[in-house]
Short mmCIF file of C-alpha atoms and ligand atoms in Angstrom, two decimals:
data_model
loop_
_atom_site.label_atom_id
_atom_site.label_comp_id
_atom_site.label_asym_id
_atom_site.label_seq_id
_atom_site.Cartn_x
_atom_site.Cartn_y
_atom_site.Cartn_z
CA UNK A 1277 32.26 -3.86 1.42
CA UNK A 1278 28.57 -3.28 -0.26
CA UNK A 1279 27.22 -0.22 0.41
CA UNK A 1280 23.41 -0.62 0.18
CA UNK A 1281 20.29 1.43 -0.55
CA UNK A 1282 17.06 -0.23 0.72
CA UNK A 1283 13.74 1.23 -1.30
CA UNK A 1284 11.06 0.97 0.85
CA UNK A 1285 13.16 0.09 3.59
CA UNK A 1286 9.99 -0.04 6.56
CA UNK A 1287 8.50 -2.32 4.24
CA UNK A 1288 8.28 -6.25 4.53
CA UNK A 1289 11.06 -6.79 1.94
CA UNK A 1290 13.08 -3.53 3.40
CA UNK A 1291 12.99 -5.30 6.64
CA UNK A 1292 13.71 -8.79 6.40
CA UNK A 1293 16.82 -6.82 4.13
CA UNK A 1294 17.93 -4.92 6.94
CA UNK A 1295 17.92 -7.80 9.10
CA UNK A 1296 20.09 -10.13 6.64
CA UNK A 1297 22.73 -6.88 6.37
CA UNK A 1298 22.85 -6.59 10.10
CA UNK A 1299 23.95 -10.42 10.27
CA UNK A 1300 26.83 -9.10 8.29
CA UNK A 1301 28.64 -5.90 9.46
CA UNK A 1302 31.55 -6.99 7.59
CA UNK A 1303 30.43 -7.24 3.91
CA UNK A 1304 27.84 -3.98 4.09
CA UNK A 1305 26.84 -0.75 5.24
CA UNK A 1306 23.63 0.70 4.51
CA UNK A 1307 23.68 3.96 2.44
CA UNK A 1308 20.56 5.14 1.97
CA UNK A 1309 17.02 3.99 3.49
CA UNK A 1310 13.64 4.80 2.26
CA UNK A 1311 9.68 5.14 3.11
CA UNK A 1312 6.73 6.95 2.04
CA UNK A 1313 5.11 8.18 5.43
CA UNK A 1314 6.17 5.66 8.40
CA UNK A 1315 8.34 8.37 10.46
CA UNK A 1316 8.63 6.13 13.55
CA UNK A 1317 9.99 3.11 12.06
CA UNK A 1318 12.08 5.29 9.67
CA UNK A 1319 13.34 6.93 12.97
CA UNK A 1320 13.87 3.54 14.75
CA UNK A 1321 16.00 2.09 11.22
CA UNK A 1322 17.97 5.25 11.27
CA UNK A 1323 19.16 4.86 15.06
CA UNK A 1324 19.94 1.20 14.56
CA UNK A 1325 21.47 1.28 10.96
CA UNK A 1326 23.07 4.83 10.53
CA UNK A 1327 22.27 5.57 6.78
CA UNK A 1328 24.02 8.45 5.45
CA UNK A 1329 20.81 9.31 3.58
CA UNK A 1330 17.02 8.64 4.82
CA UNK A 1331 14.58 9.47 2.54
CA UNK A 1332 10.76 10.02 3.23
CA UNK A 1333 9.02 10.14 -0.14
CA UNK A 1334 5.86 12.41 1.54
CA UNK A 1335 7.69 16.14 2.19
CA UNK A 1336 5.77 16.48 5.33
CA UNK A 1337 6.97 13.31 6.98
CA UNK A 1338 10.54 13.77 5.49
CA UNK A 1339 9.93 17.41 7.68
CA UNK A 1340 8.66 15.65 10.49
CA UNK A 1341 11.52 13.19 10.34
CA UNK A 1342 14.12 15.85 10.25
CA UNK A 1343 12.77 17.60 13.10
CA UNK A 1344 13.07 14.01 14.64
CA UNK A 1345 16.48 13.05 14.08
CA UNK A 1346 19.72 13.83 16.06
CA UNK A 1347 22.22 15.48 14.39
CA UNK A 1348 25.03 13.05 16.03
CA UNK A 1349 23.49 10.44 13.80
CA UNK A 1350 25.12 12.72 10.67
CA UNK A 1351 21.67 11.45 8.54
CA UNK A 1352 20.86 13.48 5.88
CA UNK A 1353 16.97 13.74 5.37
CA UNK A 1354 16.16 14.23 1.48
CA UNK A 1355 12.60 14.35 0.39
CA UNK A 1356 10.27 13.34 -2.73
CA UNK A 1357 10.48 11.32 -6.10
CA UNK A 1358 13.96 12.97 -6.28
CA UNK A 1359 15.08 12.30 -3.16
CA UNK A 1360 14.72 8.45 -4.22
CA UNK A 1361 16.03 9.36 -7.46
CA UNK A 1362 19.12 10.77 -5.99
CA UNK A 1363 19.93 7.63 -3.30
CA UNK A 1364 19.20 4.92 -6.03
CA UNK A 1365 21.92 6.47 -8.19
CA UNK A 1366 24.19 7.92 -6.02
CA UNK A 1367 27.70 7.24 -6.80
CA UNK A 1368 28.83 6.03 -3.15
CA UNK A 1369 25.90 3.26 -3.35
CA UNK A 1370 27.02 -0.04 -5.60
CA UNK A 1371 24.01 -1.98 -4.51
CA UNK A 1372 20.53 -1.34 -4.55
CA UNK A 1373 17.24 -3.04 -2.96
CA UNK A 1374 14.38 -1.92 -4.87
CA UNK A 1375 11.55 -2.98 -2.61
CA UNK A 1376 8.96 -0.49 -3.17
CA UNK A 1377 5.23 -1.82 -3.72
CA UNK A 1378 3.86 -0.43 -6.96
CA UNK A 1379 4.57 1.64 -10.02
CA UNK A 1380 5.63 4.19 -7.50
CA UNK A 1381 8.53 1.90 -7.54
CA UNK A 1382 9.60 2.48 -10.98
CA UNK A 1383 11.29 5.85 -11.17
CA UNK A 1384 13.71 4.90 -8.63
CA UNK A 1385 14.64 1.37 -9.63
CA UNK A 1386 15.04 2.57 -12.88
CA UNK A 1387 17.26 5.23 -11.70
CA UNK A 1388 19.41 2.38 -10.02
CA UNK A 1389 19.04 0.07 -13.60
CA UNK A 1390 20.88 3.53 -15.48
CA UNK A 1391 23.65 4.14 -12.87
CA UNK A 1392 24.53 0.26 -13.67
CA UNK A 1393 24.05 -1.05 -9.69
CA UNK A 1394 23.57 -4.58 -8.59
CA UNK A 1395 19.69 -4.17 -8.44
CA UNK A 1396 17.87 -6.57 -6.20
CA UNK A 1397 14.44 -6.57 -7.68
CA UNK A 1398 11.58 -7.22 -5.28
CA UNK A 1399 9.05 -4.54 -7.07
CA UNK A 1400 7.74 -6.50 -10.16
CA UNK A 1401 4.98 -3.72 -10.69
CA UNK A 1402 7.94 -2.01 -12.52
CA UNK A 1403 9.30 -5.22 -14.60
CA UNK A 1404 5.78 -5.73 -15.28
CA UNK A 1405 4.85 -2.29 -16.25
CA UNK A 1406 7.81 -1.39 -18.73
CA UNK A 1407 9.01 -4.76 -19.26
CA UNK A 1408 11.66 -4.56 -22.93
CA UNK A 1409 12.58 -0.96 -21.86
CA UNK A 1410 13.48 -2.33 -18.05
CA UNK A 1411 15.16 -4.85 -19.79
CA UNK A 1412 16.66 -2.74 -22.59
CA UNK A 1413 17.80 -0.03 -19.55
CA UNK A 1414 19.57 -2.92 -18.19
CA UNK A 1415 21.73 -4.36 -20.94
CA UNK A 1416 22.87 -0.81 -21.91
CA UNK A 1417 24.06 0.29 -18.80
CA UNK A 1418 25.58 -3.11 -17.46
CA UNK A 1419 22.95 -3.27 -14.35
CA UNK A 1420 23.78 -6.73 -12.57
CA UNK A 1421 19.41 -7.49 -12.19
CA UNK A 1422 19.10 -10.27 -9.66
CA UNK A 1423 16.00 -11.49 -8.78
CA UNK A 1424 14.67 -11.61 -5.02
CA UNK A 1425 10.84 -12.84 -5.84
CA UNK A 1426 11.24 -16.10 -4.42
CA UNK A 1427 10.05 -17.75 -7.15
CA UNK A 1428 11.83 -15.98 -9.87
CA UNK A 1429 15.21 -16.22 -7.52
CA UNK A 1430 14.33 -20.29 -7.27
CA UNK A 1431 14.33 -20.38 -11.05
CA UNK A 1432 17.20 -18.17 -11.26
CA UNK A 1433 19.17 -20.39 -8.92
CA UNK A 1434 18.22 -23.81 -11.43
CA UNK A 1435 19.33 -21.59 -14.15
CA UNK A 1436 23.24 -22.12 -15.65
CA UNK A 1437 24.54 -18.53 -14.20
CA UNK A 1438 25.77 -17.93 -17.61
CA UNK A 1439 22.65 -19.05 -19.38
CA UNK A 1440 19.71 -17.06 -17.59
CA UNK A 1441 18.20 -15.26 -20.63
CA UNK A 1442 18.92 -18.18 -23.35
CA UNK A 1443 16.65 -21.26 -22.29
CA UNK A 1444 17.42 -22.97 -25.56
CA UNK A 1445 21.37 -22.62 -25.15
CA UNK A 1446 20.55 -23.92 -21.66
CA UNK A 1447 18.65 -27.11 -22.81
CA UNK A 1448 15.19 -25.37 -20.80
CA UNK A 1449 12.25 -27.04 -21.57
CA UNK A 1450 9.95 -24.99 -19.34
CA UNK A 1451 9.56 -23.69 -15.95
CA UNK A 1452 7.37 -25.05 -13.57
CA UNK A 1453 6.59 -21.66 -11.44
CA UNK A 1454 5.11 -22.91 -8.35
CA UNK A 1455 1.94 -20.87 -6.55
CA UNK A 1456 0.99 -21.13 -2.64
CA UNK A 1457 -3.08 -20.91 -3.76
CA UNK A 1458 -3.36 -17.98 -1.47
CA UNK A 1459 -5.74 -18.26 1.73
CA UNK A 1460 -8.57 -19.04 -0.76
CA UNK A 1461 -7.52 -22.03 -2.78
CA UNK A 1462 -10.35 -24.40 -1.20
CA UNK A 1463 -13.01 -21.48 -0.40
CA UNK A 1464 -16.08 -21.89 -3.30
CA UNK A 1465 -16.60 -19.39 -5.96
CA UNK A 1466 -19.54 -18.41 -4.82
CA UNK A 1467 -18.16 -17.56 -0.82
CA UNK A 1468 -15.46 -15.44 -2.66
CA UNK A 1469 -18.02 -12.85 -2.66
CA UNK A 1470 -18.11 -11.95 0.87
CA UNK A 1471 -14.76 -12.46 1.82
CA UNK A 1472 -13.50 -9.28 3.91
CA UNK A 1473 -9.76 -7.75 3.17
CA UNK A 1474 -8.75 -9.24 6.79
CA UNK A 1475 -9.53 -12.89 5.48
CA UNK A 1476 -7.35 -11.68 1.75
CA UNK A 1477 -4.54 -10.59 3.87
CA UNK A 1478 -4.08 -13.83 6.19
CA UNK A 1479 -1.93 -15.68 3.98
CA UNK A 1480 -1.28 -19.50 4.89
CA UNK A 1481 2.92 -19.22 4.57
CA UNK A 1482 4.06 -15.94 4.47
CA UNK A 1483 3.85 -13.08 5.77
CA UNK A 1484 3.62 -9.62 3.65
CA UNK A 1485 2.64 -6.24 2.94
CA UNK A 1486 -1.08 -5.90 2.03
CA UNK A 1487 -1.30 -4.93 -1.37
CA UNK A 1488 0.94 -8.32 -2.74
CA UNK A 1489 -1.10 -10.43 0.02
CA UNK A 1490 -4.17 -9.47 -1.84
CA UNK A 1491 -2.79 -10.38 -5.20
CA UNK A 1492 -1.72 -13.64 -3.73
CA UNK A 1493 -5.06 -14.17 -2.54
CA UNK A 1494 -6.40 -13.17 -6.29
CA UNK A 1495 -3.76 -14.96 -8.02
CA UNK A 1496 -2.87 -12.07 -9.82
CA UNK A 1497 0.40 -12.25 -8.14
CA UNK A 1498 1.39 -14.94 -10.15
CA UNK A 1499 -0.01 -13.33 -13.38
CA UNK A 1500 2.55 -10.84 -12.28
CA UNK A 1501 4.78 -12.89 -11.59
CA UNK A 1502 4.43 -14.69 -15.38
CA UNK A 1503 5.14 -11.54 -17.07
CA UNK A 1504 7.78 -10.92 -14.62
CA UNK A 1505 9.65 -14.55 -15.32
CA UNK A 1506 8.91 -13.90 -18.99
CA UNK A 1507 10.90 -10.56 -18.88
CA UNK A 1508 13.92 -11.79 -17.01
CA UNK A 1509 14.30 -15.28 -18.70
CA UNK A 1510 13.71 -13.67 -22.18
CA UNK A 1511 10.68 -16.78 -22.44
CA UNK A 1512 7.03 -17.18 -23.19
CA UNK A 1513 4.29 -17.57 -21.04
CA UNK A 1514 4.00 -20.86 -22.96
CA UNK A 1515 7.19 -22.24 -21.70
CA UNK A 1516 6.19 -21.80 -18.43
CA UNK A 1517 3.56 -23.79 -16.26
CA UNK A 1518 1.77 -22.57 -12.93
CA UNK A 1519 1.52 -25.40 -10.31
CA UNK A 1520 -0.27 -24.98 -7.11
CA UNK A 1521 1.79 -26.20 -4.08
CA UNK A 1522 0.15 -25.22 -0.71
CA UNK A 1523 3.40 -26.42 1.34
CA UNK A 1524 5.35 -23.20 -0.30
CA UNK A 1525 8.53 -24.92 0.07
CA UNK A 1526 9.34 -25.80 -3.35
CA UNK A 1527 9.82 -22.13 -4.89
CA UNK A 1528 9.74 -23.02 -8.61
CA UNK A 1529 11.50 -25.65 -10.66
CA UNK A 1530 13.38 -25.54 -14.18
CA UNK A 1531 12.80 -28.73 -16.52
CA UNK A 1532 15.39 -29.66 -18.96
CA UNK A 1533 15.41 -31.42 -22.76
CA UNK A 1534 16.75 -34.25 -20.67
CA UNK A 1535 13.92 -34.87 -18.33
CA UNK A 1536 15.76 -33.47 -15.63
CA UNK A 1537 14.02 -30.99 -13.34
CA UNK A 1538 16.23 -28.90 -10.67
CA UNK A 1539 13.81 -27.41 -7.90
CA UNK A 1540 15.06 -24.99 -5.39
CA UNK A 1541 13.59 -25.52 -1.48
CA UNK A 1542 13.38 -23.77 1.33
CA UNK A 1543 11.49 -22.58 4.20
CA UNK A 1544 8.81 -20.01 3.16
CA UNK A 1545 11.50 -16.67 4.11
CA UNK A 1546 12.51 -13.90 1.86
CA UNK A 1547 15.67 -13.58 3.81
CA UNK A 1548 16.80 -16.20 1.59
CA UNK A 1549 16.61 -15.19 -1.98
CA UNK A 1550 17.38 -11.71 -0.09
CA UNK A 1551 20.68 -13.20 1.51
CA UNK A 1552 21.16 -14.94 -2.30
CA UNK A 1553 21.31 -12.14 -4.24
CA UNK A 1554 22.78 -9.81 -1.40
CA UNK A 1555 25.88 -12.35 -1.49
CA UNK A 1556 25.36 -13.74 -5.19
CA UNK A 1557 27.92 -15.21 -6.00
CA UNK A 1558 29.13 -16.45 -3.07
CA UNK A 1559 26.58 -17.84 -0.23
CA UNK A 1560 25.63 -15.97 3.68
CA UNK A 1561 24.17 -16.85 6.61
CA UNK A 1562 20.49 -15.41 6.07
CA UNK A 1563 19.33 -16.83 9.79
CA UNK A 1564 16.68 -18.74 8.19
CA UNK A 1565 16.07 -21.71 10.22
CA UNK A 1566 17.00 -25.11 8.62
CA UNK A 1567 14.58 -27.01 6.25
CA UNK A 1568 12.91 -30.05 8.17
CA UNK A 1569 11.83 -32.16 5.36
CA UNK A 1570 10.41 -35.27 8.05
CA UNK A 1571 7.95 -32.31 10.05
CA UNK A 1572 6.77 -31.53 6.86
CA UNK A 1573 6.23 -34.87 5.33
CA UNK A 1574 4.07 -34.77 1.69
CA UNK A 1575 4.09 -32.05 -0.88
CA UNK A 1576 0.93 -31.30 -2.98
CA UNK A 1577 0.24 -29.67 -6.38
CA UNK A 1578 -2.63 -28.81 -7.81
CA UNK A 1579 -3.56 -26.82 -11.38
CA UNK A 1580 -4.90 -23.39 -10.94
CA UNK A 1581 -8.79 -22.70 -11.48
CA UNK A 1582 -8.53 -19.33 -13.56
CA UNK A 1583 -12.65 -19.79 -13.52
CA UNK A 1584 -12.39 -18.61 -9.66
CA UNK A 1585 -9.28 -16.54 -10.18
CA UNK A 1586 -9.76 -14.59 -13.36
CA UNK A 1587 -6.69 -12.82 -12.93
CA UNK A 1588 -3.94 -15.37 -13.54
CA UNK A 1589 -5.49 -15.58 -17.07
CA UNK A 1590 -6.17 -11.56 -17.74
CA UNK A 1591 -2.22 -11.18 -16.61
CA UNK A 1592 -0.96 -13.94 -19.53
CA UNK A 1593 -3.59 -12.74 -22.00
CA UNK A 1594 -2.17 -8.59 -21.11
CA UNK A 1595 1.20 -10.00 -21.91
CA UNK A 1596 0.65 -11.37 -25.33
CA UNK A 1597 -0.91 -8.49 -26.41
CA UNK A 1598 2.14 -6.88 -25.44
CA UNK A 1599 3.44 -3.20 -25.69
CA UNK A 1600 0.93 -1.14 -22.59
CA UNK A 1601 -1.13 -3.96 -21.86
CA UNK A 1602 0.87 -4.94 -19.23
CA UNK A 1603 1.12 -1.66 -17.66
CA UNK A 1604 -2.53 -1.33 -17.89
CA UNK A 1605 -3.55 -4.29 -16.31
CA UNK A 1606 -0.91 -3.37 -13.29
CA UNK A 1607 -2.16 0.24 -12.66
CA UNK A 1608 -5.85 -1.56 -12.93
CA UNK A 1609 -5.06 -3.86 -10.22
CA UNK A 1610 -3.36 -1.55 -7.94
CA UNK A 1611 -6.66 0.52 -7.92
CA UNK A 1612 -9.03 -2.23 -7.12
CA UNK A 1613 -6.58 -3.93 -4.27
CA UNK A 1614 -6.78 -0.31 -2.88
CA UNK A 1615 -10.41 -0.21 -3.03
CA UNK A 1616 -10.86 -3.89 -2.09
CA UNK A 1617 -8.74 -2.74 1.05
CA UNK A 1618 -10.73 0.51 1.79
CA UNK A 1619 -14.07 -2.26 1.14
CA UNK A 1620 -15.61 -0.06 -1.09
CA UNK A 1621 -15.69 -3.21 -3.57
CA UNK A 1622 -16.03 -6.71 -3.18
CA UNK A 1623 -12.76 -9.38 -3.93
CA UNK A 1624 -14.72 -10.42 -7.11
CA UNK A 1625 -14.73 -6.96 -7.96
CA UNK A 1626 -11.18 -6.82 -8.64
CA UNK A 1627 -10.82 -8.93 -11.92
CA UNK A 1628 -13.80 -7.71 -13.00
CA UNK A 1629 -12.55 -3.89 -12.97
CA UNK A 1630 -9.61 -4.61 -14.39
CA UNK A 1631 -10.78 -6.27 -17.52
CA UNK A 1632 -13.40 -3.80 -18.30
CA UNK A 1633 -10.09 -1.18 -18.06
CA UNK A 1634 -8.28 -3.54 -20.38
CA UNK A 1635 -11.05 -3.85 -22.86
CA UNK A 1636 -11.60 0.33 -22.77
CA UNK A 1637 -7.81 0.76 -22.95
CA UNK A 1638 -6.44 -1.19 -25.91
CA UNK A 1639 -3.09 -1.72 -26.16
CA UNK A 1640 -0.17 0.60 -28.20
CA UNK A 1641 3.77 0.62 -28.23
CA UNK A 1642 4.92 1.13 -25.31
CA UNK A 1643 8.31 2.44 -27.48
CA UNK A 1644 9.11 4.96 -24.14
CA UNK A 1645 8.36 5.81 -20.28
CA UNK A 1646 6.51 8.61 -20.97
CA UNK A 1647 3.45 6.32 -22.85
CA UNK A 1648 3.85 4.17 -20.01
CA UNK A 1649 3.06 6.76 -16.95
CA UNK A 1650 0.73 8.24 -19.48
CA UNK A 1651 -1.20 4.25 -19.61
CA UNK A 1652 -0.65 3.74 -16.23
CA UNK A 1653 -2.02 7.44 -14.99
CA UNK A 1654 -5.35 6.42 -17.75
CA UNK A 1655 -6.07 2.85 -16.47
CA UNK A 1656 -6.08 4.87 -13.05
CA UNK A 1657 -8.69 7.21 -14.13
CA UNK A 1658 -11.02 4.24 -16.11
CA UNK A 1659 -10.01 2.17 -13.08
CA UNK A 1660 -12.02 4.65 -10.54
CA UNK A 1661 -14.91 5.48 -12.50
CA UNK A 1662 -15.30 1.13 -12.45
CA UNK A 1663 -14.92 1.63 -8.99
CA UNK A 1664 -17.41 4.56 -8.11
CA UNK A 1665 -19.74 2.27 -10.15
CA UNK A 1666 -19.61 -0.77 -8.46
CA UNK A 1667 -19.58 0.43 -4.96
CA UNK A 1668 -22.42 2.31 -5.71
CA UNK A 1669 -23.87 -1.67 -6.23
CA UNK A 1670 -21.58 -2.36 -2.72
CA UNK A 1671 -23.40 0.32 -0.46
CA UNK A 1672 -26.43 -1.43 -1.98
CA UNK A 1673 -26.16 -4.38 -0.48
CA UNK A 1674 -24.90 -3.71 2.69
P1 NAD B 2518 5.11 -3.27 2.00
O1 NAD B 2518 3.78 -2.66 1.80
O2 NAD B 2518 5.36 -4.05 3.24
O3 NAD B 2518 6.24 -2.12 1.93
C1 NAD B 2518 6.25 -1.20 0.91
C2 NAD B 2518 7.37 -0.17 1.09
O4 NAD B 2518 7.24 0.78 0.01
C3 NAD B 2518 7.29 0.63 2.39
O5 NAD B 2518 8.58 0.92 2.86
C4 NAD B 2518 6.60 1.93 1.96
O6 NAD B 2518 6.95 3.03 2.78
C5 NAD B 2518 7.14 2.11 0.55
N1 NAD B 2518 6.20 2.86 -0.29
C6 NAD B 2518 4.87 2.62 -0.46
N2 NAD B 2518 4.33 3.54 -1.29
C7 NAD B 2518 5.34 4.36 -1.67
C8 NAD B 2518 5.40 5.51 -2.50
N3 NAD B 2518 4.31 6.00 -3.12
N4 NAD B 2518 6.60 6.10 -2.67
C9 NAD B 2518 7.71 5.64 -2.05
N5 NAD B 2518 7.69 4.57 -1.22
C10 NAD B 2518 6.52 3.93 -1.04
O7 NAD B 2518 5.41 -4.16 0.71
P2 NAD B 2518 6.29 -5.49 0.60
O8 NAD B 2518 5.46 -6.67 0.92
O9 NAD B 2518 7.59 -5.31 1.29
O10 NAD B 2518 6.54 -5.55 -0.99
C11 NAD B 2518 7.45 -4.69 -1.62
C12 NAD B 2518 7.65 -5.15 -3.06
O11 NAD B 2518 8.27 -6.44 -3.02
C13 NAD B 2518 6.36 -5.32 -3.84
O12 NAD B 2518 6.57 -4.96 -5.16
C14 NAD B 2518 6.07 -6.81 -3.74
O13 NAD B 2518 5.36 -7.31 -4.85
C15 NAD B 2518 7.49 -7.38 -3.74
N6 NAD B 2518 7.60 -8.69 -3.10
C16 NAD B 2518 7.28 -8.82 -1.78
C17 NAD B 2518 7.36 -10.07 -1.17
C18 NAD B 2518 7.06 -10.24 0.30
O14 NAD B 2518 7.23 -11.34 0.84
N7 NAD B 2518 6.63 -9.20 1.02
C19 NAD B 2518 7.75 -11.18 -1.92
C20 NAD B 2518 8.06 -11.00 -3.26
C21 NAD B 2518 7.98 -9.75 -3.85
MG1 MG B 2519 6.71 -14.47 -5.36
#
């Protein structure tokens, strides 16, 4: 029996997690569930899934939640970063979901990396950010890190399980990381402009929270997701090749010395790398509905066009310059989606503010957390004075 906390449990990830553990009453129990501020659907999870803990990062909803919950449920309501803290690396927990969007991910997931749990990593803002020392945090305390970014958990499956960090033991060539193209892939550079966050947030495939359904729509999502592969393959952004395939079916692909080139399919559904590394190593019913390769027909790819999306190349270029570039370029981003979202700048806005916070930010060692927050709580700062600026331009025009 698995005894599971879910970070950012009313979340998309959280959810389609809970759903996959409910499928299996026999293999887990939830532990611990968290949120930031949703009380009612942290109120509905607790009824249905009986944590022991439920955490509310935001005091006032964790008080609003307590007042909430019945005390036959026996659910203890903890509050704040420590609150988190305390669920990820509780002793009764072996398994942890770390599906929190953001850096505001990284404090907990890290707590789960040092208490050496089977971490199943959704939030790449935190591989991204702190990359070696996420990965150094993991080898030292015996973490099991599996991968539930479909792509990444594609890759991982192509990947000899003894073999994932050592492509040239493996015979790798490269990786052939595959992209959706995000609602915009045919939409001209110029119409980019106007689009609204509505338009940024209807992805063609799947379905997610706002802030990586904007990235997908930038393309910074798979910049991300490069430095992300990078980290937990122990490669280069050279070894590995972005491919544009609108079907989202194929969800990345490994190449071998040998020509060979093992692909992992399946319907666009996070249940499944969710059920995969939930189960990993053995294989569970995920209810995700059979692959029906004759509906579907042809696959496409395509190359990227980094001249319309900027940020797939700012994302590879912040990783080569390495130590707090990439945590820079993350906290960057996460400002501008949030504007983008709250319209006060436009979607070509976003790359735009985040290289001019690259270029006033240059990169140091990132040889500890604490110059990471430090970089990440900076970009924030340069990031909103970009943004008072340009939607000074915004209001302009309207
Ligand atoms: P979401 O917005 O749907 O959910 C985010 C969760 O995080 C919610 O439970 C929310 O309460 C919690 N949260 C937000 N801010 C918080 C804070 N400051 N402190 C504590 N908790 C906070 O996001 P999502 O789409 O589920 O994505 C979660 C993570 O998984 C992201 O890092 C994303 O990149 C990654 N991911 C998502 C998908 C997907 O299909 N949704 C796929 C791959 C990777
Ligand atoms: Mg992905």
């Amino acid at each position: 029996m698995r005894h599971v906390t879910v970070l950012g449990a009313t979340g998309s990830i959280g959810l389609s997690t809970l759903d996959v553990i409910a499928r299996h009453p026999d293999r887990f129990r939830v532990f611990a569930l968290t949120a930031c501020r949703q009380v009612d659907s942290m109120l509905e999870l607790c009824r249905r899934h009986r944590p022991r803990y439920a955490v509310m990062a935001d005091p006032e909803a964790a008080a609003r939640l307590h007042q909430q919950v019945p005390a036959a449920w026996q659910v203890e309501v903890l509050s704040g970063p420590e609150g988190l803290v305390a669920v990820a690396e509780a002793d009764d927990c072996d398994t942890v979901m770390a599906a929190i969007v953001g850096a505001a991910g990284l404090e907990s997931t890290l707590a789960a990396v040092r208490a050496g749990k089977r971490v199943l990593l959704a939030n790449k803002e935190a591989l991204v950010m702190s990359g070696a020392l996420f990965m150094d945090a993991v080898a030292e305390s015996g973490a099991e890190l599996l991968p539930i970014d479909s792509e990444h958990n594609a890759i991982f499956q192509c990947l000899p399980s003894h073999q994932v960090r050592n492509f040239p033991g493996a015979g790798v060539r490269r990786v052939l990381l595959t992209a959706s193209g995000g609602p915009f892939r045919e939409t001209p550079a110029d119409a980019l402009v106007d689009v609204s966050p509505e338009q940024a947030c209807a992805h063609p495939n799947w379905s997610m929270g706002q802030k990586i359904s904007v990235d997908s729509a930038s393309l910074m999502n798979k910049g991300l997701e490069l430095i992300e592969a990078c980290w937990l393959f122990n490669t280069r952004p050279s070894q590995i090749e972005v491919h544009v395939h609108p079907e989202s079916i194929i969800h990345s692909m490994v190449e071998y010395v040998d020509g060979s080139v093992l692909a992992q399919l399946g319907s666009p559904d996070m249940r499944t790398p969710i059920a995969n590394g939930l189960g990993w190593p053995e294989r569970i019913d995920a209810g995700v509905a059979p692959l029906d390769l004759f509906a579907l027909g042809r696959f496409h790819f395509e190359r990227p066009d980094l001249q319309r999306f900027p940020c797939l190349r700012l994302a590879a270029e912040a990783f080569e310059s390495g130590g707090t570039a990439p945590a820079v370029l993350n906290a960057a981003n996460e400002e501008a989606v949030a504007a983008f979202l709250r319209r006060e700048i436009r979607f070509t806005d976003i790359p735009v503010v985040i290289e001019s916070v690259l270029s006033s930010l240059p990169a140091v060692a990132a040889d500890s957390f604490s110059v990471i927050f430090e970089k990440d709580h900076e970009s924030r700062a340069f990031a909103a004075e970009q943004i008072r600026r340009r939607a000074v331009s915004v209001s302009g025009l309207k």
